[in-house]
Short mmCIF file of C-alpha atoms in Angstrom, two decimals:
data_model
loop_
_atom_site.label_atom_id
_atom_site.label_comp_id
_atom_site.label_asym_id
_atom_site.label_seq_id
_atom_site.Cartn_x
_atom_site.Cartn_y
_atom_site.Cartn_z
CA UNK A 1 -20.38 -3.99 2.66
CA UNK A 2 -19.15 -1.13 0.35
CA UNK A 3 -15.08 -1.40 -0.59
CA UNK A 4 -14.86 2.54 0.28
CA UNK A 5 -16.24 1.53 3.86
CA UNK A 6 -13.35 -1.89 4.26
CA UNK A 7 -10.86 0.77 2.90
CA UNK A 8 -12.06 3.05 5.42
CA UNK A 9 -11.61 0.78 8.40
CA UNK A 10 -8.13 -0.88 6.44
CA UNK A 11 -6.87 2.53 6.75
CA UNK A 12 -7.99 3.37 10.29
CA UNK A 13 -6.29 0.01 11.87
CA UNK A 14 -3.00 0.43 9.58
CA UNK A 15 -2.65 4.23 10.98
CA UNK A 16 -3.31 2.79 14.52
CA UNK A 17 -0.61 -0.25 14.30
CA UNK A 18 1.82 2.14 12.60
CA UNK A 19 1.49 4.74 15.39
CA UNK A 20 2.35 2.04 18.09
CA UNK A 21 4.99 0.50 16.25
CA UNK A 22 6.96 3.59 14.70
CA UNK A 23 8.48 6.95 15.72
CA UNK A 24 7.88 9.01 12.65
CA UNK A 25 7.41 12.67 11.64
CA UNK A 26 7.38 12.25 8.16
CA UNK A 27 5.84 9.96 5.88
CA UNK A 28 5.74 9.52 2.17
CA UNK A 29 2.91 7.01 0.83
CA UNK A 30 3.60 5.65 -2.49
CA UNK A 31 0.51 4.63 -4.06
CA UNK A 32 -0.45 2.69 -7.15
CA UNK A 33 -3.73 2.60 -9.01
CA UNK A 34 -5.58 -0.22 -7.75
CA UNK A 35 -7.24 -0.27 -4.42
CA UNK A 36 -3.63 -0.73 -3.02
CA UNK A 37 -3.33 2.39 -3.76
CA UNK A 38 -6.53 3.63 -2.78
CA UNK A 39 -5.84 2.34 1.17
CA UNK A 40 -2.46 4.11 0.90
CA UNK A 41 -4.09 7.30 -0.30
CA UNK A 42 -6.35 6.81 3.05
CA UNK A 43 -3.56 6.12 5.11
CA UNK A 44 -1.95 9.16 3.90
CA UNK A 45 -4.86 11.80 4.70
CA UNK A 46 -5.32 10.01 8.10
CA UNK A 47 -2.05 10.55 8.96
CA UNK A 48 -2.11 14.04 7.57
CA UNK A 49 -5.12 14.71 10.00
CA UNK A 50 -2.56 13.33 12.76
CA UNK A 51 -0.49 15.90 12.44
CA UNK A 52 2.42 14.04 10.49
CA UNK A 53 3.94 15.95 7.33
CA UNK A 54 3.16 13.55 4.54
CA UNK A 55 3.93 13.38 1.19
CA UNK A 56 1.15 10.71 -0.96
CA UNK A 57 3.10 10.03 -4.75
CA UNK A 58 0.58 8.20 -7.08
CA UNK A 59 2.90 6.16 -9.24
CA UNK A 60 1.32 5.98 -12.90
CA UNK A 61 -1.76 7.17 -14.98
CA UNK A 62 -4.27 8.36 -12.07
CA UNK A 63 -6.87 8.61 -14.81
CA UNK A 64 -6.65 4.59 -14.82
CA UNK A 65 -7.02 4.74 -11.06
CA UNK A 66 -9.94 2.78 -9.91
CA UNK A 67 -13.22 4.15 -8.99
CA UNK A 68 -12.67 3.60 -5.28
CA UNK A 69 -8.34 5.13 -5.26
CA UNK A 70 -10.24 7.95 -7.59
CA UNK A 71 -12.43 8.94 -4.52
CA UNK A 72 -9.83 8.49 -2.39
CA UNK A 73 -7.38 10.74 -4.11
CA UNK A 74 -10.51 13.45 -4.47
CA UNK A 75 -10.28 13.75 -0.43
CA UNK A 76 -7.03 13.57 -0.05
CA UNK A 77 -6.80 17.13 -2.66
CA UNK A 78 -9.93 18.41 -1.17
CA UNK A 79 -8.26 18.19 2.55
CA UNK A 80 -4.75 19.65 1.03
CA UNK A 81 -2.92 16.57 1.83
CA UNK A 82 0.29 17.24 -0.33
CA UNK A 83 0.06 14.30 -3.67
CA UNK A 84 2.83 14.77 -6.52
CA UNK A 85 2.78 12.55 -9.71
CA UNK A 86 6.87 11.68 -9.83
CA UNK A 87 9.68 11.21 -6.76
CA UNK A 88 11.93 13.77 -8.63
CA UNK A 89 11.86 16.10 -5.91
CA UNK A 90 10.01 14.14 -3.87
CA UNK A 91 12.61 11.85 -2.20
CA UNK A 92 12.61 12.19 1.71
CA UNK A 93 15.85 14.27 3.34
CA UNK A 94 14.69 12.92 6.44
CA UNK A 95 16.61 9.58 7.54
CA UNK A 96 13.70 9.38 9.70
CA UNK A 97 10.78 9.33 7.10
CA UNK A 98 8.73 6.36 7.38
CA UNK A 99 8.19 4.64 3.62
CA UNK A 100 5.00 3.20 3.09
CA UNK A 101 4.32 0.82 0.31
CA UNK A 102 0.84 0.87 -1.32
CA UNK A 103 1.60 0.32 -4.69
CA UNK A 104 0.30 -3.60 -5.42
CA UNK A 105 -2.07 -5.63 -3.72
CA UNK A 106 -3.46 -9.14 -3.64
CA UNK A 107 -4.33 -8.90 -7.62
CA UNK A 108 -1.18 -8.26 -9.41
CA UNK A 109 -0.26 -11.26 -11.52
CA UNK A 110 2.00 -10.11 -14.00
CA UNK A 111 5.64 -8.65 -14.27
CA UNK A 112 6.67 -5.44 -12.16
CA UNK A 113 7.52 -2.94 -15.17
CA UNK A 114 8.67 0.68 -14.34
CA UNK A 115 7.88 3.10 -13.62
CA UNK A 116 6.78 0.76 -10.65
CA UNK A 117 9.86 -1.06 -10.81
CA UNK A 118 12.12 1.99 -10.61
CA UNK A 119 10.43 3.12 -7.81
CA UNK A 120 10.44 -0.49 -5.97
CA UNK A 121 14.55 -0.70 -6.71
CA UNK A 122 15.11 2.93 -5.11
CA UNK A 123 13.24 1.71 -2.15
CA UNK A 124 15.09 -1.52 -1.62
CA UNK A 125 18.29 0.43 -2.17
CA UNK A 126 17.53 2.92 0.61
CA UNK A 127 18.01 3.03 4.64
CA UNK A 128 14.84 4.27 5.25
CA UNK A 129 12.14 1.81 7.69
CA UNK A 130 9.28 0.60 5.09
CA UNK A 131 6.30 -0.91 6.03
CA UNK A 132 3.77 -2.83 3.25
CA UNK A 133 0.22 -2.30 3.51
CA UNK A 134 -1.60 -5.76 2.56
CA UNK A 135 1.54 -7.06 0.96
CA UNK A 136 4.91 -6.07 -0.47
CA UNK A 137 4.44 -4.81 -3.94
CA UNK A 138 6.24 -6.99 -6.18
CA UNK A 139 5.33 -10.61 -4.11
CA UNK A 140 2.42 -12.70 -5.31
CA UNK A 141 -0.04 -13.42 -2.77
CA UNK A 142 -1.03 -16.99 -4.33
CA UNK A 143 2.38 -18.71 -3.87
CA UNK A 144 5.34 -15.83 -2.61
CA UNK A 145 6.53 -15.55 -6.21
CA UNK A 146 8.33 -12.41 -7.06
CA UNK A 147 6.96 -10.87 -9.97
CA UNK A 148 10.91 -9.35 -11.29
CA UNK A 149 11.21 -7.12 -7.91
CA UNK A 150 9.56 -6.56 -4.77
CA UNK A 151 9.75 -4.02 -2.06
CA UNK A 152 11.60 -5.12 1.30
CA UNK A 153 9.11 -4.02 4.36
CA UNK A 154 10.73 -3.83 7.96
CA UNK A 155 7.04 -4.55 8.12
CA UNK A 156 3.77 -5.91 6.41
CA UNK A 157 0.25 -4.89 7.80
CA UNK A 158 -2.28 -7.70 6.13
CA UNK A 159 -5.47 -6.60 5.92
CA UNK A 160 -7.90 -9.43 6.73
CA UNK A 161 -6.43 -12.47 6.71
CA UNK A 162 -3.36 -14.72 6.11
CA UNK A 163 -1.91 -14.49 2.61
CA UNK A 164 -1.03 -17.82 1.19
CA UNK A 165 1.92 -16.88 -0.41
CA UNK A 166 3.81 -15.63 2.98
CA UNK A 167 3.94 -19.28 3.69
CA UNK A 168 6.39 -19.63 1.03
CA UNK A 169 10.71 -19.60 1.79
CA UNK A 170 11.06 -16.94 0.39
CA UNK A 171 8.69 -14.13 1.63
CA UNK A 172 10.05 -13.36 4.96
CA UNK A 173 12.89 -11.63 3.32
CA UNK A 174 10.49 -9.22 1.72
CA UNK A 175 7.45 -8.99 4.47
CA UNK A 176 9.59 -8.63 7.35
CA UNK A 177 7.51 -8.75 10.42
CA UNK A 178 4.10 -9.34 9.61
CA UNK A 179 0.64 -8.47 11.62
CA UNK A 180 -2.87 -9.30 11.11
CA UNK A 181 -5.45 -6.18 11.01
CA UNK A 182 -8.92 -7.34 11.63
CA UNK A 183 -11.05 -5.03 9.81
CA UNK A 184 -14.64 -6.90 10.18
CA UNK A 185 -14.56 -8.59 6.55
CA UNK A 186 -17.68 -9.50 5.27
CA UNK A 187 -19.16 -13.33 5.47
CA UNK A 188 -16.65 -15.65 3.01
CA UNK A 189 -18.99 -15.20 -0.32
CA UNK A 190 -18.77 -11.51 0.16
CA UNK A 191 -15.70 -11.34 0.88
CA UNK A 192 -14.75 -13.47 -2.61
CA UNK A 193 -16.36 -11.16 -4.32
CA UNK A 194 -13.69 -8.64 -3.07
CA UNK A 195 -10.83 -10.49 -4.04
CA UNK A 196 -12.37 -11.10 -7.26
CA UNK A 197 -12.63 -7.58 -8.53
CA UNK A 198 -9.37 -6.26 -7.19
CA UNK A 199 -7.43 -9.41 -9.03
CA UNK A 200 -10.04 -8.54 -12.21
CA UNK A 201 -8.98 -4.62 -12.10
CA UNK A 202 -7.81 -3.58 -8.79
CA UNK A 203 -4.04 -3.61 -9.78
CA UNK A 204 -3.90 -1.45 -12.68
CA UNK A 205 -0.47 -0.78 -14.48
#
């Protein structure tokens, strides 16, 4: 099954959950350049289409972005969904903005450096509601280990399946809440085949 198609339907089920769970105008999507990003960026336009105002930031180099979050980020433009390159004057006014987190997925194995870990610290520092898509960026999938910072979701949406590492003590402190979205995955050797190219390039920094 093609990735753009399981982003697709990732994207449709988080917009549905988050409409039943949330009361939200506003929305502002921050998006890395893995295929994190790229279900953010979907999330976003959906959203967009539902009439919410959104903002969609794509935290660092977009011309690293994968080839799916590339795509992605062509509809969003090509629809006008508003997408800015920095939170300088991008920060939400509205205490009642809904923050969603779609900077790392399942592949990131390395150390949270900025600007990604700037932008993870001024969302743990804020009051507004934050929900993860897939996982909190920052918190390893494998084992719950926090890669230097993570982002602290009233909420986590897993796409899929179970992640390993919110079995561990210390992920419920960053996942909040978390709810399964079946999305139809593909039979188990497809679906490794997934995993292994978004933990092979998928998180880009």
């Amino acid at each position: 099954m093609p990735s753009l198609v399981l982003m697709e339907r990732a994207a449709i089920a988080t917009v549905e959950a988050m409409m039943k769970d949330f009361e939200f105008k506003s929305a502002l999507i921050l998006c890395g350049t893995g295929n994190n990003g790229g279900d953010g960026i979907a999330v976003g336009r959906l959203l967009h289409q539902a009439g919410k105002a959104v903002t969609i930031c794509v935290v660092g180099d977009p011309e690293r972005a994968s080839e799916e979050t590339a795509a992605q980020l062509k509809i969003a433009r090509n629809l006008n969904v508003p997408c800015v390159y920095s939170l300088e004057n991008s920060w939400p006014n509205d205490p009642d903005t809904l923050i969603v987190d779609a900077l790392f997925g399942i592949g990131l194995d390395r150390e949270v450096e900025d600007p990604y870990l700037e932008v993870i610290r001024r969302v743990n520092d804020g009051t507004f509601r934050t929900v993860a898509i897939d996982i909190p960026s920052g918190l390893s999938a494998d084992n719950g280990y926090v890669f230097g910072a993570a982002v602290i979701a009233d909420k986590t949406y897993s796409i899929g399946f179970f992640k390993k590492g919110f079995s561990s003590q210390e992920s419920p402190a960053f996942t909040g809440e978390i709810q399964l979205l079946n999305i139809g995955y593909p039979p188990l050797t497809e679906l490794a085949h997934i995993i292994d190219q978004e933990e092979s390039n998928g998180e880009q920094i």
